[in-house]
């Protein structure tokens, strides 16, 4: 236990020991963004995406909005019900 550097107050506590795989990964990430192939490969990947038609986008957006309205209404009604019950039960 004498070589444990994670104890509070020990020298080097909370610091990587230099053997971490993540050390230098930030530099590798920035280097990959600056590589000449990055934009080309990104464009190729975006070309593989199946984009929705305008009609699909509209109908799915409407469905999501309706579900949000239904969920919000349900939460409001449950809140009103529990509020009414609380006033009935705890009325002095």
N, CA and C atoms as an extended XYZ file, in Angstrom:
276
Properties=species:S:1:pos:R:3:atomname:S:1:resname:S:1:resid:I:1 pbc="F F F"
N         0.808       -1.189        0.000 N   UNK     1
C         0.000        0.000        0.000 CA  UNK     1
C         0.852        1.253        0.000 C   UNK     1
N         2.137        1.137        0.111 N   UNK     2
C         3.003        2.301        0.171 CA  UNK     2
C         3.094        3.020       -1.156 C   UNK     2
N         2.766        2.377       -2.268 N   UNK     3
C         2.889        3.012       -3.573 CA  UNK     3
C         1.571        3.569       -4.082 C   UNK     3
N         0.562        3.655       -3.219 N   UNK     4
C        -0.754        4.157       -3.622 CA  UNK     4
C        -0.722        5.675       -3.690 C   UNK     4
N        -0.827        6.238       -4.889 N   UNK     5
C        -0.800        7.687       -5.073 CA  UNK     5
C        -2.181        8.303       -5.096 C   UNK     5
N        -3.214        7.559       -4.729 N   UNK     6
C        -4.564        8.104       -4.768 CA  UNK     6
C        -5.039        8.571       -3.408 C   UNK     6
N        -4.224        8.411       -2.361 N   UNK     7
C        -4.617        8.855       -1.033 CA  UNK     7
C        -4.616       10.373       -0.990 C   UNK     7
N        -5.601       10.964       -0.310 N   UNK     8
C        -5.611       12.420       -0.180 CA  UNK     8
C        -4.348       12.884        0.521 C   UNK     8
N        -3.758       13.918       -0.005 N   UNK     9
C        -2.560       14.478        0.588 CA  UNK     9
C        -1.285       13.841        0.083 C   UNK     9
N        -1.370       12.710       -0.605 N   UNK    10
C        -0.153       12.096       -1.115 CA  UNK    10
C         0.292       12.837       -2.362 C   UNK    10
N         1.571       12.794       -2.588 N   UNK    11
C         2.119       13.506       -3.733 CA  UNK    11
C         1.597       12.889       -5.029 C   UNK    11
N         1.075       13.712       -5.913 N   UNK    12
C         0.576       13.230       -7.182 CA  UNK    12
C        -0.849       12.721       -7.134 C   UNK    12
N        -1.550       12.954       -6.034 N   UNK    13
C        -2.933       12.481       -5.928 CA  UNK    13
C        -3.793       13.180       -6.961 C   UNK    13
N        -4.572       12.413       -7.691 N   UNK    14
C        -5.478       12.982       -8.678 CA  UNK    14
C        -4.819       13.301      -10.001 C   UNK    14
N        -3.537       13.037      -10.120 N   UNK    15
C        -2.836       13.321      -11.370 CA  UNK    15
C        -2.610       12.019      -12.120 C   UNK    15
N        -2.689       12.044      -13.448 N   UNK    16
C        -2.420       10.820      -14.196 CA  UNK    16
C        -0.965       10.406      -14.017 C   UNK    16
N        -0.716        9.113      -14.066 N   UNK    17
C         0.626        8.601      -13.834 CA  UNK    17
C         1.484        8.574      -15.094 C   UNK    17
N         0.984        9.067      -16.198 N   UNK    18
C         1.755        9.101      -17.432 CA  UNK    18
C         1.531        7.882      -18.306 C   UNK    18
N         0.905        6.853      -17.775 N   UNK    19
C         0.637        5.642      -18.544 CA  UNK    19
C        -0.775        5.616      -19.090 C   UNK    19
N        -1.513        6.674      -18.909 N   UNK    20
C        -2.910        6.715      -19.322 CA  UNK    20
C        -3.016        6.754      -20.837 C   UNK    20
N        -3.985        6.014      -21.375 N   UNK    21
C        -4.224        6.016      -22.821 CA  UNK    21
C        -4.802        7.351      -23.279 C   UNK    21
N        -5.448        8.081      -22.356 N   UNK    22
C        -6.086        9.334      -22.725 CA  UNK    22
C        -5.094       10.484      -22.829 C   UNK    22
N        -3.900       10.293      -22.315 N   UNK    23
C        -2.918       11.356      -22.373 CA  UNK    23
C        -2.546       11.611      -23.825 C   UNK    23
N        -2.673       12.829      -24.269 N   UNK    24
C        -2.368       13.174      -25.642 CA  UNK    24
C        -3.508       12.926      -26.600 C   UNK    24
N        -4.625       12.385      -26.124 N   UNK    25
C        -5.741       12.115      -27.023 CA  UNK    25
C        -6.378       13.409      -27.503 C   UNK    25
N        -6.275       14.474      -26.690 N   UNK    26
C        -6.820       15.765      -27.097 CA  UNK    26
C        -6.063       16.278      -28.315 C   UNK    26
N        -4.747       16.105      -28.310 N   UNK    27
C        -3.947       16.520      -29.458 CA  UNK    27
C        -4.265       15.667      -30.679 C   UNK    27
N        -4.483       14.383      -30.470 N   UNK    28
C        -4.820       13.496      -31.583 CA  UNK    28
C        -6.172       13.866      -32.170 C   UNK    28
N        -7.111       14.256      -31.296 N   UNK    29
C        -8.431       14.659      -31.770 CA  UNK    29
C        -8.326       15.900      -32.642 C   UNK    29
N        -7.585       16.899      -32.191 N   UNK    30
C        -7.437       18.116      -32.979 CA  UNK    30
C        -6.686       17.847      -34.280 C   UNK    30
N        -5.729       16.941      -34.237 N   UNK    31
C        -4.993       16.600      -35.450 CA  UNK    31
C        -5.900       15.909      -36.453 C   UNK    31
N        -6.831       15.077      -35.962 N   UNK    32
C        -7.729       14.395      -36.889 CA  UNK    32
C        -8.703       15.374      -37.532 C   UNK    32
N        -9.080       16.428      -36.801 N   UNK    33
C        -9.965       17.431      -37.385 CA  UNK    33
C        -9.251       18.248      -38.452 C   UNK    33
N        -7.959       18.384      -38.312 N   UNK    34
C        -7.197       19.175      -39.265 CA  UNK    34
C        -6.671       18.350      -40.433 C   UNK    34
N        -6.893       17.044      -40.411 N   UNK    35
C        -6.385       16.217      -41.502 CA  UNK    35
C        -7.141       16.550      -42.786 C   UNK    35
N        -6.461       16.456      -43.918 N   UNK    36
C        -7.114       16.806      -45.189 CA  UNK    36
C        -8.253       15.867      -45.565 C   UNK    36
N        -8.236       14.658      -45.049 N   UNK    37
C        -9.277       13.694      -45.392 CA  UNK    37
C       -10.542       13.861      -44.562 C   UNK    37
N       -10.478       14.646      -43.488 N   UNK    38
C       -11.619       14.744      -42.577 CA  UNK    38
C       -12.868       15.274      -43.281 C   UNK    38
N       -12.749       16.380      -44.004 N   UNK    39
C       -13.919       16.949      -44.686 CA  UNK    39
C       -14.427       16.022      -45.785 C   UNK    39
N       -13.512       15.389      -46.489 N   UNK    40
C       -13.905       14.470      -47.557 CA  UNK    40
C       -14.667       13.278      -46.982 C   UNK    40
N       -14.146       12.704      -45.889 N   UNK    41
C       -14.808       11.559      -45.268 CA  UNK    41
C       -16.137       11.961      -44.638 C   UNK    41
N       -16.188       13.165      -44.079 N   UNK    42
C       -17.450       13.648      -43.506 CA  UNK    42
C       -18.505       13.803      -44.591 C   UNK    42
N       -18.105       14.326      -45.725 N   UNK    43
C       -19.036       14.496      -46.839 CA  UNK    43
C       -19.528       13.135      -47.338 C   UNK    43
N       -18.645       12.157      -47.387 N   UNK    44
C       -19.039       10.816      -47.816 CA  UNK    44
C       -20.027       10.194      -46.830 C   UNK    44
N       -19.800       10.390      -45.535 N   UNK    45
C       -20.718        9.849      -44.529 CA  UNK    45
C       -22.077       10.537      -44.607 C   UNK    45
N       -22.092       11.846      -44.811 N   UNK    46
C       -23.365       12.563      -44.923 CA  UNK    46
C       -24.131       12.163      -46.177 C   UNK    46
N       -23.420       11.739      -47.207 N   UNK    47
C       -24.090       11.284      -48.427 CA  UNK    47
C       -24.816        9.963      -48.196 C   UNK    47
N       -24.395        9.191      -47.186 N   UNK    48
C       -25.031        7.909      -46.881 CA  UNK    48
C       -26.323        8.072      -46.087 C   UNK    48
N       -26.528        9.247      -45.525 N   UNK    49
C       -27.703        9.479      -44.680 CA  UNK    49
C       -28.954        9.508      -45.543 C   UNK    49
N       -29.990        8.831      -45.086 N   UNK    50
C       -31.281        8.870      -45.771 CA  UNK    50
C       -32.075       10.009      -45.143 C   UNK    50
N       -32.151       11.120      -45.841 N   UNK    51
C       -32.824       12.304      -45.322 CA  UNK    51
C       -34.325       12.172      -45.536 C   UNK    51
N       -35.126       12.624      -44.568 N   UNK    52
C       -36.581       12.530      -44.727 CA  UNK    52
C       -37.082       13.539      -45.759 C   UNK    52
N       -38.210       13.187      -46.378 N   UNK    53
C       -38.832       14.131      -47.302 CA  UNK    53
C       -39.487       15.239      -46.487 C   UNK    53
N       -39.896       16.295      -47.159 N   UNK    54
C       -40.547       17.412      -46.474 CA  UNK    54
C       -41.831       16.939      -45.788 C   UNK    54
N       -42.576       16.054      -46.462 N   UNK    55
C       -43.823       15.544      -45.889 CA  UNK    55
C       -43.548       14.694      -44.646 C   UNK    55
N       -42.526       13.834      -44.698 N   UNK    56
C       -42.172       13.026      -43.529 CA  UNK    56
C       -41.733       13.915      -42.370 C   UNK    56
N       -40.931       14.904      -42.674 N   UNK    57
C       -40.449       15.814      -41.639 CA  UNK    57
C       -41.608       16.541      -40.980 C   UNK    57
N       -42.548       17.015      -41.787 N   UNK    58
C       -43.702       17.735      -41.254 CA  UNK    58
C       -44.574       16.821      -40.398 C   UNK    58
N       -44.886       15.625      -40.915 N   UNK    59
C       -45.788       14.737      -40.175 CA  UNK    59
C       -45.150       14.243      -38.875 C   UNK    59
N       -43.873       13.951      -38.888 N   UNK    60
C       -43.207       13.508      -37.665 CA  UNK    60
C       -43.071       14.646      -36.663 C   UNK    60
N       -42.867       15.862      -37.146 N   UNK    61
C       -42.801       17.018      -36.246 CA  UNK    61
C       -44.148       17.264      -35.591 C   UNK    61
N       -45.223       17.135      -36.360 N   UNK    62
C       -46.565       17.301      -35.799 CA  UNK    62
C       -46.832       16.215      -34.761 C   UNK    62
N       -46.438       14.991      -35.049 N   UNK    63
C       -46.642       13.895      -34.095 CA  UNK    63
C       -45.888       14.156      -32.795 C   UNK    63
N       -44.677       14.649      -32.886 N   UNK    64
C       -43.894       14.954      -31.688 CA  UNK    64
C       -44.546       16.077      -30.899 C   UNK    64
N       -44.988       17.126      -31.585 N   UNK    65
C       -45.649       18.236      -30.889 CA  UNK    65
C       -46.923       17.772      -30.195 C   UNK    65
N       -47.695       16.918      -30.847 N   UNK    66
C       -48.910       16.397      -30.220 CA  UNK    66
C       -48.586       15.565      -28.981 C   UNK    66
N       -47.557       14.745      -29.057 N   UNK    67
C       -47.173       13.942      -27.896 CA  UNK    67
C       -46.703       14.825      -26.747 C   UNK    67
N       -45.999       15.902      -27.047 N   UNK    68
C       -45.567       16.833      -25.999 CA  UNK    68
C       -46.771       17.490      -25.350 C   UNK    68
N       -47.753       17.900      -26.160 N   UNK    69
C       -48.963       18.520      -25.617 CA  UNK    69
C       -49.730       17.522      -24.751 C   UNK    69
N       -49.855       16.285      -25.207 N   UNK    70
C       -50.558       15.261      -24.429 CA  UNK    70
C       -49.834       15.006      -23.108 C   UNK    70
N       -48.520       14.882      -23.143 N   UNK    71
C       -47.754       14.630      -21.922 CA  UNK    71
C       -47.860       15.808      -20.958 C   UNK    71
N       -47.771       17.034      -21.468 N   UNK    72
C       -47.880       18.212      -20.607 CA  UNK    72
C       -49.268       18.308      -19.993 C   UNK    72
N       -50.295       17.996      -20.767 N   UNK    73
C       -51.663       18.021      -20.246 CA  UNK    73
C       -51.843       16.974      -19.157 C   UNK    73
N       -51.303       15.789      -19.368 N   UNK    74
C       -51.388       14.731      -18.366 CA  UNK    74
C       -50.691       15.150      -17.069 C   UNK    74
N       -49.519       15.734      -17.174 N   UNK    75
C       -48.800       16.200      -15.984 CA  UNK    75
C       -49.599       17.288      -15.278 C   UNK    75
N       -50.178       18.219      -16.039 N   UNK    76
C       -50.985       19.287      -15.443 CA  UNK    76
C       -52.191       18.707      -14.705 C   UNK    76
N       -52.885       17.768      -15.329 N   UNK    77
C       -54.065       17.177      -14.695 CA  UNK    77
C       -53.700       16.396      -13.432 C   UNK    77
N       -52.621       15.647      -13.478 N   UNK    78
C       -52.179       14.929      -12.280 CA  UNK    78
C       -51.778       15.900      -11.172 C   UNK    78
N       -51.117       16.981      -11.529 N   UNK    79
C       -50.736       17.988      -10.542 CA  UNK    79
C       -51.975       18.618       -9.917 C   UNK    79
N       -52.958       18.941      -10.739 N   UNK    80
C       -54.195       19.530      -10.220 CA  UNK    80
C       -54.923       18.539       -9.317 C   UNK    80
N       -54.963       17.270       -9.705 N   UNK    81
C       -55.615       16.248       -8.892 CA  UNK    81
C       -54.930       16.096       -7.537 C   UNK    81
N       -53.614       15.970       -7.544 N   UNK    82
C       -52.898       15.813       -6.281 CA  UNK    82
C       -52.977       17.080       -5.436 C   UNK    82
N       -53.012       18.230       -6.064 N   UNK    83
C       -53.193       19.474       -5.311 CA  UNK    83
C       -54.551       19.525       -4.647 C   UNK    83
N       -55.579       19.131       -5.378 N   UNK    84
C       -56.935       19.106       -4.822 CA  UNK    84
C       -57.020       18.103       -3.676 C   UNK    84
N       -56.430       16.914       -3.866 N   UNK    85
C       -56.428       15.905       -2.803 CA  UNK    85
C       -55.677       16.399       -1.564 C   UNK    85
N       -54.576       17.089       -1.767 N   UNK    86
C       -53.802       17.594       -0.632 CA  UNK    86
C       -54.592       18.632        0.149 C   UNK    86
N       -55.323       19.506       -0.558 N   UNK    87
C       -56.119       20.509        0.164 CA  UNK    87
C       -57.264       19.846        0.919 C   UNK    87
N       -57.831       18.789        0.385 N   UNK    88
C       -58.917       18.065        1.071 CA  UNK    88
C       -58.389       17.317        2.299 C   UNK    88
N       -57.244       16.666        2.144 N   UNK    89
C       -56.709       15.845        3.230 CA  UNK    89
C       -56.086       16.672        4.353 C   UNK    89
N       -55.432       17.771        4.011 N   UNK    90
C       -54.689       18.527        5.008 CA  UNK    90
C       -55.363       19.835        5.392 C   UNK    90
N       -56.611       20.013        5.013 N   UNK    91
C       -57.337       21.234        5.382 CA  UNK    91
C       -57.545       21.240        6.891 C   UNK    91
N       -57.322       22.396        7.472 N   UNK    92
C       -57.458       22.502        8.935 CA  UNK    92
C       -58.749       23.179        9.290 C   UNK    92
